[in-house]
């Protein structure tokens, strides 16, 4: 039986970023997540570089960086019920240690098939992470603090990715891709230590044993609602296709890939700040589709083979559009019962990462047959078509009795709970 998530701490004024860091356990969760993201960016860049140098294949380089995301679909259909049925601290610590060990193994010389087998195994482990992390955040913060708290994680992810890709590029140049993988493994171990020492031991949020049947049942419940289905598709597909464009940075500009990744992360940070802090409740309902179009449109210009500086500027501009995910997540929480919040967020995370893996595979395949620049433009065009197809179903709807499974006490789609919206990635 599933229980409703409630903060164990008294409700406080959670309308400012500073107030979030005064909430017990928010800071260690934030630090553990940031260390994990930094390790992920460094290891992804190092692994993509290593595979591209060994194979000269844009497809294999893209799959090495984003292939673990493909395993998310398996985790979303088999393991996701465990996100609410395992102790959060132990689960976060265990997954971080698994990534530390796996990344250290990737630094060792191995056949290509063994590298990809390990990558996919780590992706399966990661499928549990999103639901556990965001469910715990929902539990730590008072009810009106989740949206703002999630936006802080998004913005921090942008900064961390900028730092991680820049640091990864420097380490690859100074050490080697394998040395950078070992540094990333140490960061994963640090994330595990912070989670173990900084978080409180809590019981699972829901009773019952994790099972494939429970996972499928809740997935069906979440996807049975038309408004939620459209939101999930908008969170998954345009985002995934544009990450396919990003997966080709290494093959498009091997010597400047770190710059492109860092500028894309800077654009994402800018978009998150603008949406979370400066877009008012009357403007937000109208921003979702335009931001999704902005996410793709600049990549059309890659067909002209822009130089590194212009390519970096285009990547930064496009990534401002990732702010659309904040608006869509706000609406998703508005139409989801609170007792399903952890699973719903885990399904969003797993589905998004799966779509990113598929996008990377598709873009890499097109690049293999044509060129990275052509593949980026074609993938961006596909994202625009998907967004225009979904646009009608993303129109804000009024909360009414016709949406019986909307969470009581949450805001209607397009309105705000705390004056700020929430993720990505």
mmCIF file of C-alpha atoms in Angstrom:
data_model
loop_
_atom_site.group_PDB
_atom_site.id
_atom_site.type_symbol
_atom_site.label_atom_id
_atom_site.label_comp_id
_atom_site.label_asym_id
_atom_site.label_seq_id
_atom_site.Cartn_x
_atom_site.Cartn_y
_atom_site.Cartn_z
ATOM 1 C CA UNK A 1 0.000 0.000 0.000
ATOM 2 C CA UNK A 2 1.380 3.375 -0.988
ATOM 3 C CA UNK A 3 1.627 6.176 1.520
ATOM 4 C CA UNK A 4 1.351 9.918 0.955
ATOM 5 C CA UNK A 5 4.651 11.778 1.030
ATOM 6 C CA UNK A 6 4.890 14.358 3.788
ATOM 7 C CA UNK A 7 7.781 16.443 4.991
ATOM 8 C CA UNK A 8 8.903 15.361 8.450
ATOM 9 C CA UNK A 9 9.823 18.960 9.250
ATOM 10 C CA UNK A 10 7.546 21.858 10.113
ATOM 11 C CA UNK A 11 6.416 23.955 7.191
ATOM 12 C CA UNK A 12 8.596 27.004 6.756
ATOM 13 C CA UNK A 13 8.708 29.910 4.394
ATOM 14 C CA UNK A 14 10.087 28.174 1.336
ATOM 15 C CA UNK A 15 9.592 30.995 -1.150
ATOM 16 C CA UNK A 16 13.287 31.911 -1.302
ATOM 17 C CA UNK A 17 16.371 29.972 -2.287
ATOM 18 C CA UNK A 18 18.059 30.823 1.029
ATOM 19 C CA UNK A 19 15.223 29.296 3.031
ATOM 20 C CA UNK A 20 15.705 25.961 1.236
ATOM 21 C CA UNK A 21 19.235 25.580 2.563
ATOM 22 C CA UNK A 22 17.952 26.114 6.101
ATOM 23 C CA UNK A 23 15.773 23.041 5.709
ATOM 24 C CA UNK A 24 17.366 19.995 7.381
ATOM 25 C CA UNK A 25 18.870 17.475 4.932
ATOM 26 C CA UNK A 26 18.359 19.674 1.862
ATOM 27 C CA UNK A 27 22.044 20.666 1.767
ATOM 28 C CA UNK A 28 23.516 17.113 1.914
ATOM 29 C CA UNK A 29 21.020 15.915 -0.707
ATOM 30 C CA UNK A 30 21.980 18.882 -2.872
ATOM 31 C CA UNK A 31 25.718 18.230 -2.461
ATOM 32 C CA UNK A 32 25.425 14.498 -3.121
ATOM 33 C CA UNK A 33 23.395 15.167 -6.265
ATOM 34 C CA UNK A 34 25.844 17.823 -7.484
ATOM 35 C CA UNK A 35 28.827 15.496 -7.016
ATOM 36 C CA UNK A 36 26.973 12.783 -8.922
ATOM 37 C CA UNK A 37 26.179 15.133 -11.832
ATOM 38 C CA UNK A 38 29.787 16.396 -11.963
ATOM 39 C CA UNK A 39 31.084 12.832 -12.094
ATOM 40 C CA UNK A 40 28.561 11.962 -14.788
ATOM 41 C CA UNK A 41 29.574 14.865 -17.041
ATOM 42 C CA UNK A 42 33.293 14.199 -16.633
ATOM 43 C CA UNK A 43 32.989 10.472 -17.236
ATOM 44 C CA UNK A 44 30.649 10.941 -20.212
ATOM 45 C CA UNK A 45 33.023 13.321 -21.969
ATOM 46 C CA UNK A 46 36.025 11.102 -21.201
ATOM 47 C CA UNK A 47 34.303 7.935 -22.358
ATOM 48 C CA UNK A 48 32.983 9.545 -25.548
ATOM 49 C CA UNK A 49 36.487 10.804 -26.360
ATOM 50 C CA UNK A 50 38.041 7.419 -25.603
ATOM 51 C CA UNK A 51 35.604 5.528 -27.816
ATOM 52 C CA UNK A 52 35.820 8.042 -30.673
ATOM 53 C CA UNK A 53 39.625 7.874 -30.661
ATOM 54 C CA UNK A 54 39.491 4.092 -30.751
ATOM 55 C CA UNK A 55 36.775 3.692 -33.402
ATOM 56 C CA UNK A 56 36.482 7.011 -35.302
ATOM 57 C CA UNK A 57 32.717 6.346 -35.180
ATOM 58 C CA UNK A 58 30.231 9.164 -34.330
ATOM 59 C CA UNK A 59 27.569 6.540 -33.598
ATOM 60 C CA UNK A 60 29.668 4.605 -31.071
ATOM 61 C CA UNK A 61 30.915 7.823 -29.460
ATOM 62 C CA UNK A 62 27.334 9.049 -29.031
ATOM 63 C CA UNK A 63 26.182 5.690 -27.653
ATOM 64 C CA UNK A 64 29.075 5.539 -25.196
ATOM 65 C CA UNK A 65 28.025 8.902 -23.741
ATOM 66 C CA UNK A 66 24.260 8.465 -23.774
ATOM 67 C CA UNK A 67 23.772 4.736 -24.255
ATOM 68 C CA UNK A 68 23.211 4.136 -20.511
ATOM 69 C CA UNK A 69 20.000 6.097 -20.921
ATOM 70 C CA UNK A 70 18.649 3.307 -23.127
ATOM 71 C CA UNK A 71 18.691 0.996 -20.115
ATOM 72 C CA UNK A 72 16.292 3.377 -18.374
ATOM 73 C CA UNK A 73 13.332 1.928 -20.275
ATOM 74 C CA UNK A 74 14.062 -1.495 -18.768
ATOM 75 C CA UNK A 75 14.378 0.010 -15.307
ATOM 76 C CA UNK A 76 11.186 2.036 -15.724
ATOM 77 C CA UNK A 77 9.231 -1.120 -16.502
ATOM 78 C CA UNK A 78 10.783 -3.403 -13.883
ATOM 79 C CA UNK A 79 12.512 -1.565 -11.018
ATOM 80 C CA UNK A 80 10.668 1.723 -10.585
ATOM 81 C CA UNK A 81 8.310 0.517 -7.850
ATOM 82 C CA UNK A 82 11.416 0.114 -5.660
ATOM 83 C CA UNK A 83 11.910 3.904 -5.662
ATOM 84 C CA UNK A 84 9.282 4.203 -2.913
ATOM 85 C CA UNK A 85 9.837 0.809 -1.288
ATOM 86 C CA UNK A 86 13.550 0.973 -0.378
ATOM 87 C CA UNK A 87 15.221 3.109 2.340
ATOM 88 C CA UNK A 88 16.241 6.330 0.541
ATOM 89 C CA UNK A 89 19.620 6.882 2.218
ATOM 90 C CA UNK A 90 20.826 3.329 1.700
ATOM 91 C CA UNK A 91 19.625 3.304 -1.903
ATOM 92 C CA UNK A 92 21.317 6.600 -2.795
ATOM 93 C CA UNK A 93 24.549 5.477 -1.150
ATOM 94 C CA UNK A 94 24.487 2.105 -2.885
ATOM 95 C CA UNK A 95 23.816 3.482 -6.356
ATOM 96 C CA UNK A 96 26.636 6.045 -6.006
ATOM 97 C CA UNK A 97 29.068 3.309 -4.924
ATOM 98 C CA UNK A 98 27.990 1.150 -7.875
ATOM 99 C CA UNK A 99 28.769 4.038 -10.226
ATOM 100 C CA UNK A 100 32.132 4.602 -8.556
ATOM 101 C CA UNK A 101 33.113 0.968 -9.041
ATOM 102 C CA UNK A 102 31.744 0.775 -12.583
ATOM 103 C CA UNK A 103 33.460 3.985 -13.712
ATOM 104 C CA UNK A 104 36.764 2.782 -12.288
ATOM 105 C CA UNK A 105 36.377 -0.422 -14.297
ATOM 106 C CA UNK A 106 35.705 1.613 -17.451
ATOM 107 C CA UNK A 107 39.137 3.198 -17.005
ATOM 108 C CA UNK A 108 40.764 -0.186 -17.533
ATOM 109 C CA UNK A 109 41.586 -1.474 -21.039
ATOM 110 C CA UNK A 110 38.777 -3.761 -22.193
ATOM 111 C CA UNK A 111 37.096 -4.981 -25.391
ATOM 112 C CA UNK A 112 34.477 -2.624 -26.776
ATOM 113 C CA UNK A 113 31.650 -5.102 -26.111
ATOM 114 C CA UNK A 114 32.635 -5.276 -22.436
ATOM 115 C CA UNK A 115 32.678 -1.469 -22.197
ATOM 116 C CA UNK A 116 29.142 -1.215 -23.566
ATOM 117 C CA UNK A 117 27.898 -4.074 -21.390
ATOM 118 C CA UNK A 118 29.141 -2.228 -18.318
ATOM 119 C CA UNK A 119 27.682 1.068 -19.566
ATOM 120 C CA UNK A 120 24.237 -0.508 -19.936
ATOM 121 C CA UNK A 121 24.503 -2.147 -16.510
ATOM 122 C CA UNK A 122 25.199 1.230 -14.937
ATOM 123 C CA UNK A 123 22.241 2.662 -16.832
ATOM 124 C CA UNK A 124 20.001 0.025 -15.281
ATOM 125 C CA UNK A 125 21.269 0.954 -11.815
ATOM 126 C CA UNK A 126 20.633 4.625 -12.598
ATOM 127 C CA UNK A 127 16.995 3.955 -13.487
ATOM 128 C CA UNK A 128 16.284 3.767 -9.763
ATOM 129 C CA UNK A 129 18.104 6.970 -8.894
ATOM 130 C CA UNK A 130 15.696 9.613 -10.170
ATOM 131 C CA UNK A 131 12.649 8.347 -8.314
ATOM 132 C CA UNK A 132 14.594 7.881 -5.073
ATOM 133 C CA UNK A 133 16.272 11.303 -5.229
ATOM 134 C CA UNK A 134 13.221 13.344 -6.178
ATOM 135 C CA UNK A 135 10.904 11.386 -3.913
ATOM 136 C CA UNK A 136 13.271 12.133 -1.024
ATOM 137 C CA UNK A 137 13.338 15.809 -1.974
ATOM 138 C CA UNK A 138 9.542 15.812 -1.923
ATOM 139 C CA UNK A 139 9.682 14.209 1.531
ATOM 140 C CA UNK A 140 12.289 16.589 2.953
ATOM 141 C CA UNK A 141 10.670 19.832 1.854
ATOM 142 C CA UNK A 142 7.294 21.138 2.990
ATOM 143 C CA UNK A 143 4.543 20.835 0.412
ATOM 144 C CA UNK A 144 4.947 24.356 -0.973
ATOM 145 C CA UNK A 145 8.721 24.028 -1.288
ATOM 146 C CA UNK A 146 9.156 21.232 -3.828
ATOM 147 C CA UNK A 147 8.780 23.339 -6.972
ATOM 148 C CA UNK A 148 11.395 25.863 -5.894
ATOM 149 C CA UNK A 149 13.665 23.131 -4.546
ATOM 150 C CA UNK A 150 13.607 21.270 -7.839
ATOM 151 C CA UNK A 151 14.479 24.462 -9.713
ATOM 152 C CA UNK A 152 17.545 24.879 -7.470
ATOM 153 C CA UNK A 153 18.703 21.398 -8.443
ATOM 154 C CA UNK A 154 18.175 22.240 -12.119
ATOM 155 C CA UNK A 155 20.170 25.434 -11.924
ATOM 156 C CA UNK A 156 22.911 23.735 -9.918
ATOM 157 C CA UNK A 157 23.024 20.986 -12.536
ATOM 158 C CA UNK A 158 23.672 23.637 -15.169
ATOM 159 C CA UNK A 159 26.567 25.106 -13.178
ATOM 160 C CA UNK A 160 27.875 21.643 -12.333
ATOM 161 C CA UNK A 161 27.763 20.562 -15.959
ATOM 162 C CA UNK A 162 29.641 23.678 -17.028
ATOM 163 C CA UNK A 163 32.283 22.943 -14.402
ATOM 164 C CA UNK A 164 32.271 19.215 -15.077
ATOM 165 C CA UNK A 165 32.689 19.491 -18.833
ATOM 166 C CA UNK A 166 35.306 22.223 -18.528
ATOM 167 C CA UNK A 167 37.204 20.218 -15.907
ATOM 168 C CA UNK A 168 36.794 17.048 -17.940
ATOM 169 C CA UNK A 169 38.237 18.746 -21.018
ATOM 170 C CA UNK A 170 41.245 19.974 -19.029
ATOM 171 C CA UNK A 171 41.817 16.580 -17.408
ATOM 172 C CA UNK A 172 41.603 14.789 -20.752
ATOM 173 C CA UNK A 173 44.264 17.139 -22.113
ATOM 174 C CA UNK A 174 46.521 16.958 -19.033
ATOM 175 C CA UNK A 175 46.032 13.331 -18.065
ATOM 176 C CA UNK A 176 44.086 11.117 -20.454
ATOM 177 C CA UNK A 177 40.500 9.919 -20.887
ATOM 178 C CA UNK A 178 41.282 6.978 -18.571
ATOM 179 C CA UNK A 179 42.711 9.265 -15.893
ATOM 180 C CA UNK A 180 39.587 11.434 -16.145
ATOM 181 C CA UNK A 181 37.407 8.351 -15.632
ATOM 182 C CA UNK A 182 39.289 7.582 -12.413
ATOM 183 C CA UNK A 183 38.725 11.153 -11.213
ATOM 184 C CA UNK A 184 35.015 10.755 -11.945
ATOM 185 C CA UNK A 185 34.966 7.498 -9.971
ATOM 186 C CA UNK A 186 36.388 9.382 -6.987
ATOM 187 C CA UNK A 187 33.597 11.967 -7.300
ATOM 188 C CA UNK A 188 30.963 9.212 -7.306
ATOM 189 C CA UNK A 189 32.526 7.843 -4.111
ATOM 190 C CA UNK A 190 32.343 11.332 -2.604
ATOM 191 C CA UNK A 191 28.622 11.494 -3.448
ATOM 192 C CA UNK A 192 28.119 8.169 -1.659
ATOM 193 C CA UNK A 193 29.957 9.440 1.426
ATOM 194 C CA UNK A 194 27.920 12.654 1.578
ATOM 195 C CA UNK A 195 24.653 10.722 1.248
ATOM 196 C CA UNK A 196 25.661 8.213 3.942
ATOM 197 C CA UNK A 197 26.859 10.806 6.460
ATOM 198 C CA UNK A 198 24.524 13.721 5.714
ATOM 199 C CA UNK A 199 21.108 12.118 5.261
ATOM 200 C CA UNK A 200 18.896 10.669 7.952
ATOM 201 C CA UNK A 201 18.040 6.990 7.946
ATOM 202 C CA UNK A 202 14.399 6.858 6.900
ATOM 203 C CA UNK A 203 12.005 3.975 6.317
ATOM 204 C CA UNK A 204 10.680 3.412 2.786
ATOM 205 C CA UNK A 205 7.929 5.834 1.745
ATOM 206 C CA UNK A 206 5.597 2.965 0.848
ATOM 207 C CA UNK A 207 5.004 -0.524 2.147
ATOM 208 C CA UNK A 208 5.044 -3.703 0.129
ATOM 209 C CA UNK A 209 7.703 -5.469 -1.869
ATOM 210 C CA UNK A 210 9.037 -3.941 -5.081
ATOM 211 C CA UNK A 211 7.830 -5.910 -8.063
ATOM 212 C CA UNK A 212 7.413 -5.721 -11.797
ATOM 213 C CA UNK A 213 3.647 -6.016 -11.334
ATOM 214 C CA UNK A 214 3.520 -3.001 -9.007
ATOM 215 C CA UNK A 215 5.663 -0.998 -11.419
ATOM 216 C CA UNK A 216 3.429 -1.789 -14.392
ATOM 217 C CA UNK A 217 0.242 -1.072 -12.432
ATOM 218 C CA UNK A 218 1.347 2.390 -11.345
ATOM 219 C CA UNK A 219 2.734 3.196 -14.796
ATOM 220 C CA UNK A 220 -0.672 2.361 -16.288
ATOM 221 C CA UNK A 221 -2.388 4.592 -13.741
ATOM 222 C CA UNK A 222 -0.125 7.530 -14.499
ATOM 223 C CA UNK A 223 -0.359 7.173 -18.276
ATOM 224 C CA UNK A 224 -4.127 6.600 -18.331
ATOM 225 C CA UNK A 225 -4.753 10.343 -17.980
ATOM 226 C CA UNK A 226 -4.703 12.314 -21.248
ATOM 227 C CA UNK A 227 -3.205 15.508 -19.762
ATOM 228 C CA UNK A 228 -0.435 13.529 -18.059
ATOM 229 C CA UNK A 229 0.311 11.575 -21.255
ATOM 230 C CA UNK A 230 0.829 14.778 -23.221
ATOM 231 C CA UNK A 231 3.049 16.183 -20.485
ATOM 232 C CA UNK A 232 5.169 13.039 -20.387
ATOM 233 C CA UNK A 233 5.577 13.054 -24.175
ATOM 234 C CA UNK A 234 6.545 16.736 -24.100
ATOM 235 C CA UNK A 235 9.046 16.053 -21.316
ATOM 236 C CA UNK A 236 10.561 13.102 -23.152
ATOM 237 C CA UNK A 237 10.574 13.533 -26.930
ATOM 238 C CA UNK A 238 11.732 17.081 -27.835
ATOM 239 C CA UNK A 239 14.296 16.925 -25.038
ATOM 240 C CA UNK A 240 15.561 13.516 -26.141
ATOM 241 C CA UNK A 241 15.988 14.553 -29.767
ATOM 242 C CA UNK A 242 17.981 17.649 -28.846
ATOM 243 C CA UNK A 243 20.237 15.629 -26.565
ATOM 244 C CA UNK A 244 20.829 13.598 -29.729
ATOM 245 C CA UNK A 245 22.258 16.801 -31.232
ATOM 246 C CA UNK A 246 24.444 17.281 -28.153
ATOM 247 C CA UNK A 247 25.723 13.717 -28.399
ATOM 248 C CA UNK A 248 27.436 14.691 -31.677
ATOM 249 C CA UNK A 249 29.536 17.503 -30.193
ATOM 250 C CA UNK A 250 32.561 15.208 -29.920
ATOM 251 C CA UNK A 251 32.405 14.124 -33.551
ATOM 252 C CA UNK A 252 31.415 17.612 -34.810
ATOM 253 C CA UNK A 253 34.284 19.426 -33.087
ATOM 254 C CA UNK A 254 36.621 16.937 -31.361
ATOM 255 C CA UNK A 255 38.961 19.640 -30.032
ATOM 256 C CA UNK A 256 36.148 21.924 -28.819
ATOM 257 C CA UNK A 257 33.557 19.469 -27.494
ATOM 258 C CA UNK A 258 34.105 20.600 -23.894
ATOM 259 C CA UNK A 259 33.387 24.203 -24.933
ATOM 260 C CA UNK A 260 30.153 23.206 -26.681
ATOM 261 C CA UNK A 261 28.965 21.163 -23.703
ATOM 262 C CA UNK A 262 29.827 23.961 -21.262
ATOM 263 C CA UNK A 263 27.997 26.598 -23.340
ATOM 264 C CA UNK A 264 24.958 24.336 -23.645
ATOM 265 C CA UNK A 265 24.930 23.927 -19.859
ATOM 266 C CA UNK A 266 25.220 27.714 -19.456
ATOM 267 C CA UNK A 267 22.188 28.179 -21.703
ATOM 268 C CA UNK A 268 20.229 25.632 -19.686
ATOM 269 C CA UNK A 269 21.116 27.467 -16.476
ATOM 270 C CA UNK A 270 19.958 30.762 -17.987
ATOM 271 C CA UNK A 271 16.650 29.257 -19.052
ATOM 272 C CA UNK A 272 16.021 27.721 -15.645
ATOM 273 C CA UNK A 273 16.719 30.975 -13.819
ATOM 274 C CA UNK A 274 14.506 32.960 -16.192
ATOM 275 C CA UNK A 275 11.580 30.557 -15.883
ATOM 276 C CA UNK A 276 11.855 29.883 -12.153
ATOM 277 C CA UNK A 277 12.349 33.448 -10.956
ATOM 278 C CA UNK A 278 11.121 35.862 -13.606
ATOM 279 C CA UNK A 279 8.214 34.215 -15.435
ATOM 280 C CA UNK A 280 4.985 35.138 -13.661
ATOM 281 C CA UNK A 281 1.892 32.939 -13.316
ATOM 282 C CA UNK A 282 0.098 34.627 -16.233
ATOM 283 C CA UNK A 283 3.066 34.185 -18.574
ATOM 284 C CA UNK A 284 4.064 30.615 -17.754
ATOM 285 C CA UNK A 285 1.141 28.832 -19.456
ATOM 286 C CA UNK A 286 2.107 30.492 -22.755
ATOM 287 C CA UNK A 287 5.852 29.748 -22.594
ATOM 288 C CA UNK A 288 5.956 25.953 -22.865
ATOM 289 C CA UNK A 289 5.664 25.456 -26.622
ATOM 290 C CA UNK A 290 7.789 28.515 -27.606
ATOM 291 C CA UNK A 291 10.593 27.267 -25.345
ATOM 292 C CA UNK A 292 10.442 23.811 -26.917
ATOM 293 C CA UNK A 293 10.725 25.404 -30.361
ATOM 294 C CA UNK A 294 13.680 27.490 -29.178
ATOM 295 C CA UNK A 295 15.288 24.280 -27.930
ATOM 296 C CA UNK A 296 15.515 22.973 -31.504
ATOM 297 C CA UNK A 297 15.585 25.935 -33.905
ATOM 298 C CA UNK A 298 19.261 27.035 -33.480
ATOM 299 C CA UNK A 299 20.486 23.542 -34.359
ATOM 300 C CA UNK A 300 19.012 23.922 -37.858
ATOM 301 C CA UNK A 301 21.898 26.316 -38.543
ATOM 302 C CA UNK A 302 24.432 23.563 -37.950
ATOM 303 C CA UNK A 303 23.658 22.482 -41.511
ATOM 304 C CA UNK A 304 25.846 25.459 -42.505
ATOM 305 C CA UNK A 305 28.814 24.015 -40.542
ATOM 306 C CA UNK A 306 29.383 26.984 -38.166
ATOM 307 C CA UNK A 307 32.812 27.381 -36.589
ATOM 308 C CA UNK A 308 33.436 26.552 -32.917
ATOM 309 C CA UNK A 309 32.577 30.034 -31.564
ATOM 310 C CA UNK A 310 29.282 30.354 -33.433
ATOM 311 C CA UNK A 311 28.434 26.713 -32.717
ATOM 312 C CA UNK A 312 28.951 27.328 -28.986
ATOM 313 C CA UNK A 313 26.699 30.415 -29.125
ATOM 314 C CA UNK A 314 23.980 28.461 -30.945
ATOM 315 C CA UNK A 315 24.197 25.628 -28.408
ATOM 316 C CA UNK A 316 23.839 28.104 -25.536
ATOM 317 C CA UNK A 317 20.831 29.808 -27.152
ATOM 318 C CA UNK A 318 19.089 26.523 -27.873
ATOM 319 C CA UNK A 319 19.597 25.216 -24.339
ATOM 320 C CA UNK A 320 17.636 28.123 -22.882
ATOM 321 C CA UNK A 321 14.655 26.138 -24.166
ATOM 322 C CA UNK A 322 15.275 23.393 -21.593
ATOM 323 C CA UNK A 323 13.440 25.724 -19.203
ATOM 324 C CA UNK A 324 10.248 24.275 -20.693
ATOM 325 C CA UNK A 325 10.728 21.194 -18.530
ATOM 326 C CA UNK A 326 10.206 23.297 -15.401
ATOM 327 C CA UNK A 327 6.796 24.401 -16.638
ATOM 328 C CA UNK A 328 5.831 20.881 -17.662
ATOM 329 C CA UNK A 329 6.902 19.400 -14.326
ATOM 330 C CA UNK A 330 4.906 22.015 -12.468
ATOM 331 C CA UNK A 331 1.851 20.994 -14.447
ATOM 332 C CA UNK A 332 2.634 17.287 -13.971
ATOM 333 C CA UNK A 333 2.627 17.684 -10.191
ATOM 334 C CA UNK A 334 -0.636 19.606 -10.429
ATOM 335 C CA UNK A 335 -2.437 16.677 -12.079
ATOM 336 C CA UNK A 336 -0.789 13.840 -10.121
ATOM 337 C CA UNK A 337 -2.023 12.513 -6.754
ATOM 338 C CA UNK A 338 0.577 13.169 -4.021
ATOM 339 C CA UNK A 339 0.812 9.471 -3.155
ATOM 340 C CA UNK A 340 2.083 8.809 -6.691
ATOM 341 C CA UNK A 341 4.547 11.713 -6.799
ATOM 342 C CA UNK A 342 7.737 9.692 -6.342
ATOM 343 C CA UNK A 343 6.829 7.125 -8.970
ATOM 344 C CA UNK A 344 5.585 9.860 -11.330
ATOM 345 C CA UNK A 345 8.877 11.744 -11.052
ATOM 346 C CA UNK A 346 10.843 8.543 -11.492
ATOM 347 C CA UNK A 347 8.830 7.729 -14.623
ATOM 348 C CA UNK A 348 9.570 11.218 -15.952
ATOM 349 C CA UNK A 349 13.286 10.833 -15.229
ATOM 350 C CA UNK A 350 13.575 7.315 -16.684
ATOM 351 C CA UNK A 351 11.492 8.145 -19.733
ATOM 352 C CA UNK A 352 13.471 11.315 -20.385
ATOM 353 C CA UNK A 353 16.805 9.527 -20.139
ATOM 354 C CA UNK A 354 15.540 6.715 -22.343
ATOM 355 C CA UNK A 355 14.435 9.252 -24.950
ATOM 356 C CA UNK A 356 17.852 10.879 -24.717
ATOM 357 C CA UNK A 357 19.533 7.543 -25.357
ATOM 358 C CA UNK A 358 17.268 6.884 -28.345
ATOM 359 C CA UNK A 359 17.907 10.419 -29.610
ATOM 360 C CA UNK A 360 21.664 9.891 -29.343
ATOM 361 C CA UNK A 361 21.417 6.580 -31.199
ATOM 362 C CA UNK A 362 19.288 8.069 -33.991
ATOM 363 C CA UNK A 363 21.482 11.143 -34.375
ATOM 364 C CA UNK A 364 24.617 9.003 -34.332
ATOM 365 C CA UNK A 365 23.186 6.695 -36.995
ATOM 366 C CA UNK A 366 22.318 9.637 -39.269
ATOM 367 C CA UNK A 367 25.794 11.118 -38.684
ATOM 368 C CA UNK A 368 27.351 7.778 -39.588
ATOM 369 C CA UNK A 369 25.554 7.868 -42.960
ATOM 370 C CA UNK A 370 25.999 11.588 -43.634
ATOM 371 C CA UNK A 371 27.879 13.960 -41.318
ATOM 372 C CA UNK A 372 27.495 15.228 -37.724
ATOM 373 C CA UNK A 373 26.332 18.662 -38.956
ATOM 374 C CA UNK A 374 23.641 17.170 -41.202
ATOM 375 C CA UNK A 375 22.476 14.838 -38.444
ATOM 376 C CA UNK A 376 22.165 17.701 -35.936
ATOM 377 C CA UNK A 377 20.031 19.754 -38.327
ATOM 378 C CA UNK A 378 17.825 16.764 -39.204
ATOM 379 C CA UNK A 379 17.328 15.823 -35.542
ATOM 380 C CA UNK A 380 16.408 19.424 -34.690
ATOM 381 C CA UNK A 381 13.828 19.442 -37.486
ATOM 382 C CA UNK A 382 12.317 16.247 -36.071
ATOM 383 C CA UNK A 383 12.093 17.876 -32.621
ATOM 384 C CA UNK A 384 10.224 20.852 -34.081
ATOM 385 C CA UNK A 385 7.745 18.552 -35.834
ATOM 386 C CA UNK A 386 7.129 16.628 -32.584
ATOM 387 C CA UNK A 387 6.591 19.853 -30.627
ATOM 388 C CA UNK A 388 4.076 21.203 -33.151
ATOM 389 C CA UNK A 389 2.245 17.864 -33.084
ATOM 390 C CA UNK A 390 1.961 17.963 -29.281
ATOM 391 C CA UNK A 391 1.196 21.684 -29.039
ATOM 392 C CA UNK A 392 -2.590 21.401 -28.927
ATOM 393 C CA UNK A 393 -2.567 18.877 -26.087
ATOM 394 C CA UNK A 394 -0.238 21.105 -24.046
ATOM 395 C CA UNK A 395 -2.701 23.958 -23.794
ATOM 396 C CA UNK A 396 -3.423 24.779 -20.137
ATOM 397 C CA UNK A 397 -6.653 23.313 -18.786
ATOM 398 C CA UNK A 398 -8.702 24.468 -15.844
ATOM 399 C CA UNK A 399 -8.709 22.282 -12.760
ATOM 400 C CA UNK A 400 -12.162 20.816 -12.289
ATOM 401 C CA UNK A 401 -14.000 17.740 -11.127
ATOM 402 C CA UNK A 402 -13.314 16.238 -14.542
ATOM 403 C CA UNK A 403 -9.739 15.634 -13.408
ATOM 404 C CA UNK A 404 -10.420 13.417 -10.384
ATOM 405 C CA UNK A 405 -6.847 12.284 -9.872
ATOM 406 C CA UNK A 406 -5.343 15.752 -9.510
ATOM 407 C CA UNK A 407 -3.539 16.193 -6.257
ATOM 408 C CA UNK A 408 -5.705 17.940 -3.673
ATOM 409 C CA UNK A 409 -4.295 21.249 -2.650
ATOM 410 C CA UNK A 410 -2.086 21.645 -5.700
ATOM 411 C CA UNK A 411 -2.399 24.444 -8.194
ATOM 412 C CA UNK A 412 -4.263 24.193 -11.456
ATOM 413 C CA UNK A 413 -2.179 23.907 -14.574
ATOM 414 C CA UNK A 414 -0.587 27.214 -15.340
ATOM 415 C CA UNK A 415 -0.857 28.602 -11.805
ATOM 416 C CA UNK A 416 1.867 28.632 -9.169
ATOM 417 C CA UNK A 417 2.319 27.107 -5.762
ATOM 418 C CA UNK A 418 5.185 29.177 -4.506
ATOM 419 C CA UNK A 419 6.010 31.708 -7.166
ATOM 420 C CA UNK A 420 8.648 29.562 -8.839
ATOM 421 C CA UNK A 421 8.719 26.618 -11.129
ATOM 422 C CA UNK A 422 10.993 23.434 -11.015
ATOM 423 C CA UNK A 423 14.243 20.063 -13.798
ATOM 424 C CA UNK A 424 15.783 18.648 -16.322
ATOM 425 C CA UNK A 425 18.301 16.694 -16.325
#
